[in-house]
Short mmCIF file of C-alpha atoms in Angstrom, two decimals:
data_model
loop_
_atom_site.label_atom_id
_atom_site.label_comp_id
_atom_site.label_asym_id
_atom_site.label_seq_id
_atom_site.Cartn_x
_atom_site.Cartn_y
_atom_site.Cartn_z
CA UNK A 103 13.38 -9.92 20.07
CA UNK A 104 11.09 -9.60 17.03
CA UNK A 105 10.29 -12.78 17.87
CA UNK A 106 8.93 -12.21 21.36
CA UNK A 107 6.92 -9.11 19.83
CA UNK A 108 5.33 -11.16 17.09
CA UNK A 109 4.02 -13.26 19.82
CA UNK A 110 3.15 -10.45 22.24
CA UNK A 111 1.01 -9.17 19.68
CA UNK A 112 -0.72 -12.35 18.92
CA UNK A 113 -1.76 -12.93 22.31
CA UNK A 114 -2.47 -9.86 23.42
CA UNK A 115 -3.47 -7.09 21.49
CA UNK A 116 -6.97 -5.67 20.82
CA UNK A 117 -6.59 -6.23 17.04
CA UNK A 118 -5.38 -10.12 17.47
CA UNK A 119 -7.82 -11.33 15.05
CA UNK A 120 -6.73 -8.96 12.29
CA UNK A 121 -3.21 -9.71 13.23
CA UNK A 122 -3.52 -13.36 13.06
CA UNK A 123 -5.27 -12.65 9.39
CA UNK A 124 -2.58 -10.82 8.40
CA UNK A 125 0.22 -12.85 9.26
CA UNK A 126 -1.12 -15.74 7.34
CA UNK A 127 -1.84 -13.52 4.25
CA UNK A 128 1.92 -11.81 4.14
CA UNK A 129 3.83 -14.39 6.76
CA UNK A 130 5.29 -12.25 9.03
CA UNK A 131 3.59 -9.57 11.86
CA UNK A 132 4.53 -6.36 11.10
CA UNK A 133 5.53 -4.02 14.25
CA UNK A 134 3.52 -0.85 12.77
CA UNK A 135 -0.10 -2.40 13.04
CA UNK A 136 -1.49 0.92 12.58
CA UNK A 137 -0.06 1.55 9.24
CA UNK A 138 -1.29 -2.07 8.08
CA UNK A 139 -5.27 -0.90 9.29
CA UNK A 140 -4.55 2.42 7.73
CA UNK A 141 -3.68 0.51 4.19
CA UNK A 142 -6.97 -1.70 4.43
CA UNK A 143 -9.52 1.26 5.44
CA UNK A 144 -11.27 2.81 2.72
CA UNK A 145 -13.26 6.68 3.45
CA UNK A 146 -16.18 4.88 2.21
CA UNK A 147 -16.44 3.06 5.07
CA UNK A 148 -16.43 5.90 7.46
CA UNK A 149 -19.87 7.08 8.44
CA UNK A 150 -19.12 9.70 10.35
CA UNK A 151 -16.99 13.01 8.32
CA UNK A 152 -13.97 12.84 11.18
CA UNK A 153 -11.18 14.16 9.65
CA UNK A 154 -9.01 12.36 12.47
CA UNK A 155 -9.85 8.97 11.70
CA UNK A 156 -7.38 8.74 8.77
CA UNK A 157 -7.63 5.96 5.53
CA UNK A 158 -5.76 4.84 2.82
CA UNK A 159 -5.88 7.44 0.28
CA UNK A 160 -2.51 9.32 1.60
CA UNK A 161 -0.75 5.26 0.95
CA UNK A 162 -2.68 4.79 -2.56
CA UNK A 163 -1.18 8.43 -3.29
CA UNK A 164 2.46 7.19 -2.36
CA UNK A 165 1.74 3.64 -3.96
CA UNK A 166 0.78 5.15 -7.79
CA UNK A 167 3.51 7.81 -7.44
CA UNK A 168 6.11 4.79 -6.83
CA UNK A 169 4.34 2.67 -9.18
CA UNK A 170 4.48 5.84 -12.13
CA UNK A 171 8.42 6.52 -10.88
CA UNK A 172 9.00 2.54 -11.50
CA UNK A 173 7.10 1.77 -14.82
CA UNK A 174 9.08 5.35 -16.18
CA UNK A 175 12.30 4.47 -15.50
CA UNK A 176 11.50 0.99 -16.89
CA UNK A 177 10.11 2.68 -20.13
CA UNK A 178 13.10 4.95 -20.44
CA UNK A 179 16.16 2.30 -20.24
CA UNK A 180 13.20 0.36 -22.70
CA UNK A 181 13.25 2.74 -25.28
CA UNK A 182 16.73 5.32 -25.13
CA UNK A 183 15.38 6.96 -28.47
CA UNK A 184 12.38 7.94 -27.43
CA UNK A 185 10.74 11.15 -26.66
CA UNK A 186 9.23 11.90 -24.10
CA UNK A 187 5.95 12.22 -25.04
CA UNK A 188 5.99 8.13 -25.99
CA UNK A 189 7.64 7.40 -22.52
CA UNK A 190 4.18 9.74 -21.45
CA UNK A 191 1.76 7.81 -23.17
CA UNK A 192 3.10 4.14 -22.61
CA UNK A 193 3.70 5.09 -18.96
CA UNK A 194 0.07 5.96 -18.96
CA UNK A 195 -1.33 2.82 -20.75
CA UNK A 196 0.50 0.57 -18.31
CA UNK A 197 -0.56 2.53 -14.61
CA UNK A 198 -4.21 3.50 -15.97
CA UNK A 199 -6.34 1.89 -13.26
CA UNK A 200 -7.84 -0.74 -15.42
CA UNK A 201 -4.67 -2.41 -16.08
#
């Protein structure tokens, strides 16, 4: 069946080019398009100030706060006799945005 939708939604939807993109980029078609354009649009990019057209900030939010919850739990099997204060600061060094 996913089958039949992945090629439904090549075919025939209004986003087909940005579907056929981003099948070859992750190798499957995802069944939530929305949520995929939602992850690639930046505010920026919106020239008018409509609250209802919606970006990717709320994802980026839920993407570092998964990231942080990783890296910590990583950091505290790491290091069992540390405080917490070095789990804070290392945690910090490795999700800082430059790295």
């Amino acid at each position: 069946m996913s089958t039949i939708r992945s090629l439904f939604q090549l075919l025939f939807a209004k986003d087909r080019e940005f579907l056929s993109r981003l099948r070859v980029m992750i190798n499957f078609t995802p069944s939530n398009i929305g949520l995929f354009k939602q992850a690639f649009y930046h505010r920026s990019s919106n020239n008018n100030n409509s609250k209802a057209q919606q970006n990717n900030e709320r994802l980026e939010f839920l993407g570092d706060a998964i990231l942080s919850s990783v890296v910590a739990e990583y950091l505290y099997r790491k290091y069992p006799g540390s405080d917490e204060g070095f789990l804070t600061k290392m945690r910090s060094k490795i999700v800082k945005r430059q790295t």
